[in-house]
Amino acid sequence: MVTKIQRRNKIKARIRGKISGTAARPRMSVFRSNKQIYVQLIDDLAGKTICATSSKGIEEGNKCEIAAKVGEDIAKKAIAAGISEVVFDRNGYLFHGRVKSLADAARNGGLKF
Protein backbone atom coordinates (compact mmCIF):
# COMPACT_ATOMS: atom_id res chain seq x y z
CA MET A 1 0.00 0.00 0.00
CA VAL A 2 1.37 3.36 -1.05
CA THR A 3 1.15 6.02 1.64
CA LYS A 4 0.34 9.67 1.04
CA ILE A 5 3.96 10.66 1.68
CA GLN A 6 5.31 8.05 -0.76
CA ARG A 7 2.87 9.27 -3.42
CA ARG A 8 3.94 12.89 -2.92
CA ASN A 9 7.63 11.93 -3.07
CA LYS A 10 7.04 10.11 -6.37
CA ILE A 11 5.31 13.16 -7.85
CA LYS A 12 8.04 15.42 -6.42
CA ALA A 13 10.79 13.34 -8.08
CA ARG A 14 8.98 13.46 -11.41
CA ILE A 15 8.65 17.25 -11.22
CA ARG A 16 12.27 17.79 -10.10
CA GLY A 17 13.52 15.68 -13.02
CA LYS A 18 12.08 18.25 -15.40
CA ILE A 19 12.88 21.58 -13.75
CA SER A 20 16.02 23.19 -12.41
CA GLY A 21 16.89 26.65 -11.15
CA THR A 22 19.73 28.91 -12.27
CA ALA A 23 21.09 32.17 -10.89
CA ALA A 24 19.10 34.18 -13.46
CA ARG A 25 15.93 32.10 -13.07
CA PRO A 26 15.92 30.31 -9.70
CA ARG A 27 13.56 27.55 -8.60
CA MET A 28 10.80 28.75 -6.27
CA SER A 29 10.22 25.78 -3.97
CA VAL A 30 7.13 25.62 -1.73
CA PHE A 31 6.79 23.49 1.40
CA ARG A 32 3.63 23.40 3.42
CA SER A 33 3.10 21.80 6.78
CA ASN A 34 -0.16 21.63 8.67
CA LYS A 35 0.44 24.98 10.36
CA GLN A 36 3.05 26.89 8.29
CA ILE A 37 4.05 27.47 4.68
CA TYR A 38 7.63 28.07 3.55
CA VAL A 39 9.06 29.22 0.22
CA GLN A 40 12.62 29.67 -0.98
CA LEU A 41 14.38 30.66 -4.18
CA ILE A 42 17.11 28.16 -5.02
CA ASP A 43 20.00 28.27 -7.51
CA ASP A 44 20.45 24.56 -8.26
CA LEU A 45 23.64 25.05 -10.25
CA ALA A 46 25.45 26.62 -7.30
CA GLY A 47 23.46 24.71 -4.68
CA LYS A 48 22.54 27.91 -2.83
CA THR A 49 19.36 29.43 -1.47
CA ILE A 50 19.05 33.01 -2.71
CA CYS A 51 16.24 34.10 -0.40
CA ALA A 52 13.52 32.51 1.69
CA THR A 53 10.49 33.39 3.77
CA SER A 54 7.82 31.64 5.80
CA SER A 55 4.53 32.21 7.55
CA LYS A 56 6.06 32.17 11.02
CA GLY A 57 5.00 35.30 12.84
CA ILE A 58 1.94 35.93 10.64
CA GLU A 59 -1.15 35.16 12.67
CA GLU A 60 -4.11 37.10 11.25
CA GLY A 61 -6.31 35.49 8.59
CA ASN A 62 -6.94 31.96 7.45
CA LYS A 63 -4.29 29.70 5.90
CA CYS A 64 -4.91 30.87 2.31
CA GLU A 65 -4.66 34.54 3.31
CA ILE A 66 -1.43 33.85 5.20
CA ALA A 67 -0.02 32.02 2.15
CA ALA A 68 -0.86 35.05 0.01
CA LYS A 69 1.10 37.29 2.41
CA VAL A 70 4.07 34.93 2.15
CA GLY A 71 3.81 35.12 -1.67
CA GLU A 72 3.88 38.92 -1.57
CA ASP A 73 6.87 38.83 0.78
CA ILE A 74 8.92 36.47 -1.42
CA ALA A 75 8.14 38.64 -4.46
CA LYS A 76 9.46 41.73 -2.64
CA LYS A 77 12.62 39.90 -1.56
CA ALA A 78 13.21 38.50 -5.05
CA ILE A 79 12.82 41.86 -6.74
CA ALA A 80 15.18 43.41 -4.17
CA ALA A 81 17.70 40.68 -5.06
CA GLY A 82 17.32 41.51 -8.78
CA ILE A 83 15.21 38.49 -9.75
CA SER A 84 12.08 38.89 -11.87
CA GLU A 85 11.61 35.38 -13.32
CA VAL A 86 11.43 32.08 -11.44
CA VAL A 87 10.62 28.42 -12.10
CA PHE A 88 7.74 27.33 -9.84
CA ASP A 89 8.23 24.05 -7.94
CA ARG A 90 5.03 22.97 -6.21
CA ASN A 91 7.02 20.18 -4.52
CA GLY A 92 4.47 17.41 -5.15
CA TYR A 93 1.50 19.33 -3.77
CA LEU A 94 -1.60 20.01 -5.85
CA PHE A 95 -1.78 23.50 -7.36
CA HIS A 96 -4.78 24.27 -5.21
CA GLY A 97 -5.58 26.13 -1.99
CA ARG A 98 -2.56 27.51 -0.15
CA VAL A 99 -0.07 26.72 -2.93
CA LYS A 100 -2.23 28.52 -5.49
CA SER A 101 -2.76 31.52 -3.19
CA LEU A 102 0.99 31.84 -2.70
CA ALA A 103 1.68 31.59 -6.44
CA ASP A 104 -0.99 34.13 -7.38
CA ALA A 105 0.26 36.61 -4.79
CA ALA A 106 3.84 36.19 -6.03
CA ARG A 107 2.66 36.86 -9.61
CA ASN A 108 0.80 39.95 -8.45
CA GLY A 109 3.96 41.05 -6.62
CA GLY A 110 5.88 41.12 -9.90
CA LEU A 111 7.39 37.65 -10.36
CA LYS A 112 7.01 35.88 -13.71
CA PHE A 113 6.74 32.09 -13.99
Rosetta silent file (secondary structure, phi, psi, omega in degrees, C-alpha in Angstrom):
SEQUENCE: MVTKIQRRNKIKARIRGKISGTAARPRMSVFRSNKQIYVQLIDDLAGKTICATSSKGIEEGNKCEIAAKVGEDIAKKAIAAGISEVVFDRNGYLFHGRVKSLADAARNGGLKF
SCORE:     score description
SCORE:     0.000 S_00000001
   1 L     0.000  129.348 -178.672    0.000    0.000    0.000 S_00000001
   2 L   -87.570  126.041  179.556    1.366    3.362   -1.049 S_00000001
   3 L   -81.706  169.514  179.246    1.154    6.024    1.636 S_00000001
   4 H   -62.538  -39.001 -179.605    0.335    9.667    1.041 S_00000001
   5 H   -68.497  -41.502  178.211    3.958   10.661    1.678 S_00000001
   6 H   -63.269  -40.757  178.323    5.312    8.050   -0.763 S_00000001
   7 H   -62.378  -45.248  179.154    2.865    9.266   -3.422 S_00000001
   8 H   -63.907  -40.714  178.937    3.945   12.889   -2.918 S_00000001
   9 H   -64.054  -35.418  177.458    7.633   11.925   -3.070 S_00000001
  10 H   -66.446  -44.754  177.352    7.043   10.105   -6.370 S_00000001
  11 H   -63.983  -42.264 -179.827    5.306   13.164   -7.855 S_00000001
  12 H   -60.049  -43.665  179.497    8.043   15.418   -6.424 S_00000001
  13 H   -65.028  -38.182  178.732   10.790   13.338   -8.083 S_00000001
  14 H   -65.342  -41.429  179.124    8.980   13.456  -11.414 S_00000001
  15 H   -66.983  -45.914 -176.336    8.652   17.255  -11.222 S_00000001
  16 H   -68.369  -20.396  175.393   12.274   17.789  -10.100 S_00000001
  17 L   -71.054  -21.003 -175.640   13.518   15.683  -13.016 S_00000001
  18 L  -101.348  -24.825 -175.752   12.081   18.247  -15.404 S_00000001
  19 L  -119.834  152.839  177.435   12.881   21.581  -13.748 S_00000001
  20 L  -154.014  148.165 -178.990   16.021   23.195  -12.407 S_00000001
  21 L  -100.995  148.105  175.271   16.892   26.654  -11.150 S_00000001
  22 L  -121.375  178.398  179.061   19.726   28.906  -12.268 S_00000001
  23 L   -67.008  -36.861 -179.550   21.089   32.171  -10.894 S_00000001
  24 L   -77.444  -33.248 -179.016   19.105   34.175  -13.456 S_00000001
  25 L  -135.909   82.462 -175.363   15.927   32.100  -13.070 S_00000001
  26 L   -73.053  164.094  177.739   15.920   30.309   -9.698 S_00000001
  27 E   -86.333  127.594  178.272   13.560   27.552   -8.602 S_00000001
  28 E   -97.590  100.757 -174.848   10.796   28.751   -6.272 S_00000001
  29 E   -96.988  131.901 -177.927   10.218   25.780   -3.974 S_00000001
  30 E  -111.810  133.897  171.603    7.135   25.625   -1.735 S_00000001
  31 E  -128.353  131.140  177.628    6.794   23.493    1.396 S_00000001
  32 E  -124.679  133.053  172.593    3.627   23.401    3.415 S_00000001
  33 L  -105.832 -173.902 -179.916    3.096   21.800    6.779 S_00000001
  34 L   -66.875  -31.159 -175.836   -0.164   21.625    8.672 S_00000001
  35 L  -109.175  -31.099 -172.965    0.444   24.983   10.359 S_00000001
  36 L  -122.013  167.516  171.379    3.047   26.886    8.291 S_00000001
  37 E  -136.319  136.930 -175.574    4.053   27.471    4.677 S_00000001
  38 E  -126.256  146.673  175.858    7.628   28.068    3.551 S_00000001
  39 E  -143.589  142.107  177.386    9.061   29.224    0.225 S_00000001
  40 E  -143.922  150.707  176.147   12.621   29.665   -0.978 S_00000001
  41 E  -101.298  123.073 -170.828   14.380   30.660   -4.183 S_00000001
  42 E  -122.175  132.087  170.366   17.106   28.159   -5.024 S_00000001
  43 E   -94.802  102.971 -175.833   19.998   28.273   -7.508 S_00000001
  44 L   -71.002  -27.641 -179.775   20.447   24.557   -8.257 S_00000001
  45 L   -67.532  -40.742  179.026   23.644   25.045  -10.254 S_00000001
  46 L   -91.741  -14.770 -178.325   25.455   26.618   -7.303 S_00000001
  47 L    70.857   35.687 -176.531   23.460   24.711   -4.676 S_00000001
  48 E  -124.807  147.662  171.465   22.537   27.909   -2.833 S_00000001
  49 E   -90.262  124.290 -177.692   19.359   29.429   -1.468 S_00000001
  50 E   -79.518  -50.336  175.112   19.045   33.011   -2.709 S_00000001
  51 E  -155.972  158.827 -177.259   16.236   34.104   -0.395 S_00000001
  52 E  -150.029  158.846  175.161   13.516   32.510    1.687 S_00000001
  53 E  -155.794  164.222 -179.782   10.489   33.385    3.767 S_00000001
  54 E  -148.165  176.709 -178.784    7.820   31.641    5.803 S_00000001
  55 L   -90.432    5.170  179.067    4.531   32.215    7.547 S_00000001
  56 L   -65.280  129.360 -178.968    6.059   32.168   11.023 S_00000001
  57 L    96.964  -14.307  176.990    4.997   35.300   12.840 S_00000001
  58 L   -96.769  119.616 -173.908    1.943   35.932   10.638 S_00000001
  59 L  -121.136  -18.235 -176.393   -1.154   35.162   12.666 S_00000001
  60 L   -89.015  137.924  178.405   -4.109   37.103   11.246 S_00000001
  61 L   101.054  170.296  176.858   -6.306   35.486    8.595 S_00000001
  62 L   -84.045 -179.078 -173.304   -6.940   31.956    7.449 S_00000001
  63 H   -63.876  -36.772  179.084   -4.288   29.705    5.904 S_00000001
  64 H   -68.670  -38.513  177.665   -4.909   30.870    2.312 S_00000001
  65 H   -67.175  -38.789  177.333   -4.657   34.545    3.305 S_00000001
  66 H   -64.742  -42.039  178.163   -1.427   33.847    5.205 S_00000001
  67 H   -61.699  -37.149  177.901   -0.021   32.015    2.154 S_00000001
  68 H   -64.846  -38.534  177.258   -0.860   35.053    0.013 S_00000001
  69 H   -65.129  -37.323  177.624    1.099   37.293    2.405 S_00000001
  70 H   -66.418  -38.883  176.499    4.072   34.932    2.147 S_00000001
  71 H   -62.325  -41.598  176.497    3.810   35.124   -1.671 S_00000001
  72 H   -64.010  -40.735 -178.611    3.881   38.917   -1.568 S_00000001
  73 H   -65.651  -42.290  179.738    6.872   38.826    0.784 S_00000001
  74 H   -68.585  -32.680  177.007    8.919   36.470   -1.424 S_00000001
  75 H   -65.029  -42.360  177.678    8.136   38.638   -4.461 S_00000001
  76 H   -62.375  -44.467 -179.598    9.461   41.732   -2.641 S_00000001
  77 H   -65.841  -38.370 -179.801   12.618   39.904   -1.561 S_00000001
  78 H   -67.662  -43.572  179.876   13.214   38.503   -5.048 S_00000001
  79 H   -66.054  -36.137  175.744   12.821   41.864   -6.741 S_00000001
  80 H   -65.454  -29.769  178.626   15.179   43.408   -4.170 S_00000001
  81 L   -86.311   -0.515  177.313   17.703   40.685   -5.062 S_00000001
  82 L    87.112   23.684 -178.975   17.318   41.507   -8.778 S_00000001
  83 L  -111.594  128.829  178.216   15.210   38.489   -9.751 S_00000001
  84 L  -119.403  -19.461  179.953   12.085   38.886  -11.874 S_00000001
  85 E  -122.414  138.595  178.180   11.612   35.376  -13.323 S_00000001
  86 L  -136.306  164.906  171.925   11.434   32.081  -11.442 S_00000001
  87 E  -106.102  122.910 -174.832   10.623   28.420  -12.096 S_00000001
  88 E   -84.124  127.273  177.358    7.744   27.329   -9.844 S_00000001
  89 E  -117.397  106.102 -178.118    8.228   24.047   -7.939 S_00000001
  90 L   -79.542   -5.194  169.580    5.029   22.970   -6.214 S_00000001
  91 L    63.674   32.684  177.770    7.015   20.181   -4.522 S_00000001
  92 L    88.910   -6.619  178.527    4.471   17.414   -5.146 S_00000001
  93 L   -85.556  154.547  175.104    1.498   19.334   -3.769 S_00000001
  94 L   -68.758  145.144  177.008   -1.597   20.011   -5.851 S_00000001
  95 L   -80.084   79.217 -171.109   -1.782   23.501   -7.362 S_00000001
  96 L  -160.364  148.961  174.476   -4.778   24.274   -5.209 S_00000001
  97 L    67.565 -122.985 -175.062   -5.581   26.128   -1.994 S_00000001
  98 H   -65.631  -38.117 -179.920   -2.565   27.512   -0.155 S_00000001
  99 H   -65.098  -41.903  179.315   -0.070   26.717   -2.932 S_00000001
 100 H   -67.953  -39.615  178.166   -2.232   28.515   -5.492 S_00000001
 101 H   -61.187  -43.503  179.180   -2.762   31.515   -3.186 S_00000001
 102 H   -63.004  -45.719 -178.511    0.994   31.842   -2.695 S_00000001
 103 H   -64.596  -43.321  179.687    1.685   31.590   -6.441 S_00000001
 104 H   -63.995  -40.345  179.413   -0.993   34.130   -7.383 S_00000001
 105 H   -67.595  -36.489  177.771    0.263   36.615   -4.788 S_00000001
 106 H   -67.136  -38.269  176.164    3.840   36.187   -6.035 S_00000001
 107 H   -64.119  -44.550  178.842    2.665   36.856   -9.608 S_00000001
 108 H   -64.921  -27.843  178.416    0.799   39.953   -8.450 S_00000001
 109 L   -77.006   -8.500  175.080    3.955   41.051   -6.621 S_00000001
 110 L   118.839   -1.186  178.221    5.876   41.123   -9.903 S_00000001
 111 L   -83.682  145.313  177.330    7.390   37.649  -10.363 S_00000001
 112 E  -113.364  130.270  172.951    7.007   35.879  -13.709 S_00000001
 113 L  -157.561    0.000    0.000    6.740   32.090  -13.986 S_00000001
